[in-house]
Short mmCIF file of C-alpha atoms in Angstrom, two decimals:
data_model
loop_
_atom_site.label_atom_id
_atom_site.label_comp_id
_atom_site.label_asym_id
_atom_site.label_seq_id
_atom_site.Cartn_x
_atom_site.Cartn_y
_atom_site.Cartn_z
CA MET A 1 132.52 58.24 161.75
CA ALA A 2 133.58 57.61 165.87
CA GLY A 3 132.52 55.75 168.82
CA GLN A 4 134.22 54.85 171.75
CA ASP A 5 134.86 50.84 173.63
CA THR A 6 137.07 50.09 176.89
CA ARG A 7 138.27 47.15 175.75
CA THR A 8 138.92 47.35 172.53
CA GLY A 9 139.91 50.69 171.90
CA SER A 10 138.26 53.33 169.84
CA VAL A 11 136.73 52.86 166.61
CA SER A 12 137.30 55.96 163.13
CA VAL A 13 135.30 55.38 160.26
CA PHE A 14 135.97 56.98 156.88
CA ALA A 15 134.82 56.66 153.16
CA ASP A 16 136.92 55.03 151.55
CA ARG A 17 140.97 53.84 151.68
CA GLU A 18 142.57 57.58 150.80
CA GLU A 19 140.44 59.27 153.78
CA ALA A 20 141.97 56.77 155.62
CA THR A 21 145.43 56.85 154.67
CA ARG A 22 145.31 60.98 155.07
CA HIS A 23 143.87 60.61 158.66
CA LEU A 24 145.88 58.84 159.99
CA ALA A 25 149.02 60.50 158.01
CA ASP A 26 148.13 63.14 159.73
CA TRP A 27 148.34 62.31 163.33
CA LEU A 28 151.40 60.86 163.29
CA LEU A 29 152.55 63.46 161.98
CA GLN A 30 150.67 65.08 164.54
CA LEU A 31 152.22 62.75 166.88
CA ALA A 32 155.99 62.69 165.53
CA THR A 33 155.37 66.68 165.19
CA GLU A 34 154.83 67.53 169.04
CA LYS A 35 156.93 65.22 170.72
CA ASN A 36 159.39 67.12 171.75
CA GLU A 37 161.71 64.87 173.54
CA GLY A 38 163.74 61.75 173.07
CA PRO A 39 163.21 59.75 169.76
CA PHE A 40 160.10 59.21 168.17
CA ALA A 41 159.53 55.37 167.50
CA LEU A 42 157.02 52.93 165.50
CA ALA A 43 156.58 49.73 164.99
CA LEU A 44 155.20 49.18 160.65
CA SER A 45 152.99 46.73 159.61
CA GLY A 46 153.53 44.98 156.46
CA GLY A 47 151.06 43.54 153.66
CA SER A 48 149.02 45.77 151.45
CA THR A 49 146.92 47.69 153.26
CA PRO A 50 149.31 50.06 154.39
CA GLN A 51 151.77 50.52 151.27
CA SER A 52 149.44 53.65 150.44
CA LEU A 53 150.27 55.08 154.17
CA TYR A 54 154.79 55.10 153.43
CA SER A 55 153.91 55.81 150.09
CA LEU A 56 152.11 59.11 150.97
CA MET A 57 154.38 60.02 153.90
CA ALA A 58 157.02 60.83 151.23
CA THR A 59 154.92 62.72 149.56
CA GLU A 60 154.51 66.71 150.32
CA PRO A 61 153.52 68.40 152.82
CA TYR A 62 154.86 65.02 154.46
CA ALA A 63 158.12 64.49 153.91
CA SER A 64 159.29 67.61 154.65
CA ARG A 65 157.71 67.81 158.11
CA PHE A 66 158.60 64.54 159.58
CA PRO A 67 161.16 64.53 161.93
CA TRP A 68 162.67 61.95 160.32
CA ALA A 69 166.22 63.18 162.63
CA ARG A 70 164.36 61.84 165.55
CA MET A 71 161.89 59.27 164.12
CA GLN A 72 163.16 55.47 164.97
CA PHE A 73 161.61 52.14 162.95
CA PHE A 74 161.15 49.38 163.64
CA LEU A 75 158.78 46.75 162.18
CA GLY A 76 156.00 44.21 163.47
CA ASP A 77 157.00 41.51 161.44
CA ASP A 78 158.62 40.46 158.75
CA ARG A 79 159.05 37.06 156.17
CA PHE A 80 162.46 35.67 156.76
CA LEU A 81 164.00 36.18 153.45
CA PRO A 82 166.80 38.87 152.71
CA HIS A 83 165.88 42.43 152.70
CA ASP A 84 165.68 42.52 148.49
CA HIS A 85 163.52 39.79 147.27
CA GLU A 86 159.79 41.25 146.42
CA ASP A 87 157.97 39.67 150.26
CA SER A 88 160.16 41.35 152.21
CA ASN A 89 157.99 44.15 154.11
CA PHE A 90 161.29 45.27 155.13
CA GLY A 91 162.24 46.06 150.99
CA MET A 92 158.93 47.28 150.59
CA MET A 93 159.21 49.81 153.73
CA HIS A 94 162.19 51.22 151.75
CA ARG A 95 161.24 51.67 148.17
CA LEU A 96 158.66 53.14 149.10
CA LEU A 97 159.30 55.34 151.58
CA PHE A 98 162.32 54.98 153.51
CA SER A 99 164.86 56.25 149.65
CA ARG A 100 161.64 58.73 149.16
CA VAL A 101 163.02 61.08 152.23
CA PRO A 102 166.25 62.27 154.81
CA VAL A 103 165.81 59.16 157.52
CA PRO A 104 169.05 58.17 158.77
CA ALA A 105 170.25 54.35 157.89
CA GLU A 106 171.11 53.71 161.54
CA ASN A 107 167.44 54.78 162.89
CA LEU A 108 166.21 51.91 160.57
CA HIS A 109 166.09 48.37 162.12
CA PRO A 110 165.69 45.86 159.48
CA MET A 111 164.12 41.87 161.28
CA PRO A 112 167.18 40.08 159.93
CA GLY A 113 166.51 38.43 156.89
CA VAL A 114 169.89 35.91 157.30
CA GLY A 115 171.72 33.17 159.22
CA THR A 116 168.25 30.76 161.00
CA ALA A 117 164.97 32.50 162.30
CA GLU A 118 165.73 32.04 165.30
CA ASP A 119 168.41 33.66 165.75
CA ALA A 120 166.97 36.75 163.91
CA ALA A 121 164.54 36.52 165.98
CA ARG A 122 167.26 36.66 169.13
CA SER A 123 168.81 39.45 167.77
CA TYR A 124 166.17 41.49 167.27
CA GLU A 125 165.24 41.12 170.53
CA THR A 126 168.53 42.10 171.84
CA ARG A 127 168.31 45.33 169.85
CA LEU A 128 164.62 46.12 171.06
CA LYS A 129 166.11 45.92 175.09
CA GLN A 130 169.29 48.21 173.20
CA PHE A 131 166.63 50.26 172.37
CA TYR A 132 165.17 50.25 175.12
CA GLY A 133 167.38 50.28 178.02
CA ALA A 134 166.28 46.84 180.02
CA ASP A 135 165.27 43.51 179.99
CA THR A 136 162.29 43.85 181.17
CA PHE A 137 159.43 45.91 180.48
CA GLU A 138 159.09 48.86 182.69
CA ALA A 139 154.69 50.03 183.76
CA ASP A 140 153.67 53.18 181.58
CA ARG A 141 156.74 53.27 179.85
CA PRO A 142 156.20 52.56 176.31
CA LEU A 143 159.03 50.40 173.92
CA PHE A 144 156.96 52.16 170.56
CA ASP A 145 155.00 55.51 170.55
CA VAL A 146 153.17 53.90 167.64
CA ASN A 147 152.82 50.24 166.97
CA LEU A 148 150.44 50.01 163.32
CA LEU A 149 148.51 46.74 162.86
CA GLY A 150 147.05 45.37 159.95
CA LEU A 151 144.50 42.33 160.49
CA GLY A 152 144.29 39.18 158.28
CA SER A 153 140.24 37.37 157.30
CA ASP A 154 140.82 34.97 159.66
CA GLY A 155 142.15 37.60 162.45
CA HIS A 156 146.09 37.39 162.36
CA THR A 157 147.64 39.86 163.37
CA ALA A 158 151.27 40.84 163.12
CA SER A 159 152.57 36.81 162.34
CA LEU A 160 150.62 36.48 165.41
CA PHE A 161 148.35 33.88 163.75
CA PRO A 162 145.42 31.01 164.72
CA GLY A 163 146.88 27.72 166.80
CA GLN A 164 150.27 28.97 166.63
CA PRO A 165 152.58 28.59 170.03
CA VAL A 166 153.54 32.03 169.10
CA LEU A 167 149.99 33.28 170.41
CA LYS A 168 150.92 31.90 174.30
CA GLU A 169 154.08 33.28 174.50
CA GLN A 170 154.52 35.54 177.34
CA THR A 171 158.62 36.04 178.34
CA ALA A 172 160.57 37.13 174.92
CA TRP A 173 159.43 40.30 172.82
CA VAL A 174 160.65 38.44 169.22
CA ALA A 175 159.20 34.92 168.34
CA THR A 176 159.46 32.86 165.27
CA CYS A 177 156.27 31.57 163.57
CA VAL A 178 155.24 29.03 161.08
CA PRO A 179 152.01 29.77 159.98
CA PRO A 180 150.79 26.88 157.88
CA ALA A 181 148.55 28.45 154.49
CA ALA A 182 150.95 30.94 154.53
CA PRO A 183 154.38 30.83 152.71
CA TYR A 184 157.89 31.56 154.73
CA THR A 185 159.01 31.44 157.85
CA ARG A 186 157.73 34.63 159.92
CA ILE A 187 159.64 37.31 162.74
CA THR A 188 157.20 38.48 164.79
CA LEU A 189 156.41 40.64 168.39
CA THR A 190 154.69 39.11 170.25
CA TYR A 191 152.20 40.01 172.28
CA PRO A 192 153.97 41.36 175.29
CA ALA A 193 155.98 43.53 172.71
CA ILE A 194 152.89 45.43 171.33
CA HIS A 195 151.86 46.27 174.39
CA ALA A 196 154.49 48.21 174.93
CA SER A 197 153.07 50.52 172.94
CA ARG A 198 151.58 54.00 173.43
CA HIS A 199 149.34 54.00 170.64
CA VAL A 200 148.44 50.65 169.19
CA VAL A 201 146.76 51.31 165.91
CA PHE A 202 144.56 49.12 163.44
CA LEU A 203 144.40 50.12 159.31
CA VAL A 204 141.97 48.07 158.17
CA GLU A 205 140.67 48.28 154.82
CA GLY A 206 138.11 46.12 152.43
CA ALA A 207 134.91 44.40 152.31
CA GLY A 208 136.93 41.35 152.72
CA LYS A 209 137.83 42.39 156.55
CA LYS A 210 134.95 43.04 157.15
CA GLU A 211 133.68 39.28 159.19
CA ALA A 212 136.93 40.00 161.02
CA VAL A 213 136.77 43.52 162.09
CA ALA A 214 133.60 42.66 163.66
CA LYS A 215 135.19 39.13 165.59
CA VAL A 216 138.21 40.55 166.83
CA ARG A 217 135.68 43.87 168.43
CA ALA A 218 133.70 41.32 169.25
CA GLN A 219 136.16 39.29 171.58
CA ASP A 220 136.24 36.80 169.49
CA PRO A 221 139.48 34.11 171.11
CA SER A 222 139.92 31.99 167.66
CA CYS A 223 141.19 35.55 166.42
CA PRO A 224 145.01 36.71 167.69
CA ALA A 225 143.72 40.30 167.13
CA SER A 226 141.06 39.84 170.15
CA ALA A 227 144.31 39.40 172.94
CA ILE A 228 145.98 42.95 172.08
CA THR A 229 146.23 45.21 173.78
CA ALA A 230 148.24 48.73 174.67
CA MET A 231 149.99 51.06 177.69
CA GLY A 232 148.04 53.49 175.87
CA ASP A 233 145.26 53.43 173.46
CA LEU A 234 143.88 51.30 171.46
CA ARG A 235 142.20 52.48 168.24
CA TRP A 236 141.04 51.35 164.55
CA VAL A 237 140.88 53.27 161.70
CA LEU A 238 138.43 51.77 159.18
CA ASP A 239 136.74 52.33 155.35
CA ARG A 240 133.36 52.25 155.31
CA ALA A 241 134.20 49.13 153.33
CA ALA A 242 135.50 47.16 156.28
CA SER A 243 132.87 48.46 158.98
CA PRO A 244 131.01 45.80 160.59
CA ASP A 245 128.63 48.98 161.28
CA ALA A 246 128.54 51.19 157.76
#
């Protein structure tokens, strides 16, 4: 089932996690193989929800069909931790996907996990600007082809948590966040950096997220995810349990 809202994007609802995950993997494969010029840049989300997607992409037929040499992988956010820490988003992605497919090491762009969080955010922003080839965004020239996002039950996405100063950041592409109810300092893309995407996709699963999905779709200002926009299109991929309309 699919629907469209010009403010909050299209919605596709699938019977279960497996069906939603396979749909998203197929869509990503189509986009990656159809782009004939330049790199295919993705910003990936952490957490538990996308893990089945990353595992699936490392299996056939996907593992041998994705154009790994042309794909550039960035992160939407991460905990400020060494990459071998069990709670590192990049560490999770490496275990489930990157270590199992022939993606060149230079195509992986983890957020730094050493030094200070502030220095790590500045370093990652520098890396993004080098990849983009400019220090400011240009209209209709996205940084990312796809920006994959999740959704917390409190309406946060990436590490854009309710009530945090990062929500007011309109200049920096990357910033730190210290959510009071979550462990670890975070490094996250800001609203402007997420907006600079050809496709922004929320992947949300489970009945525990249904209320948050409804609030964000209704543009509830208390939910940081309500302020997400895209240069291109915004879409939602939900399982039936997470859909307020199912």
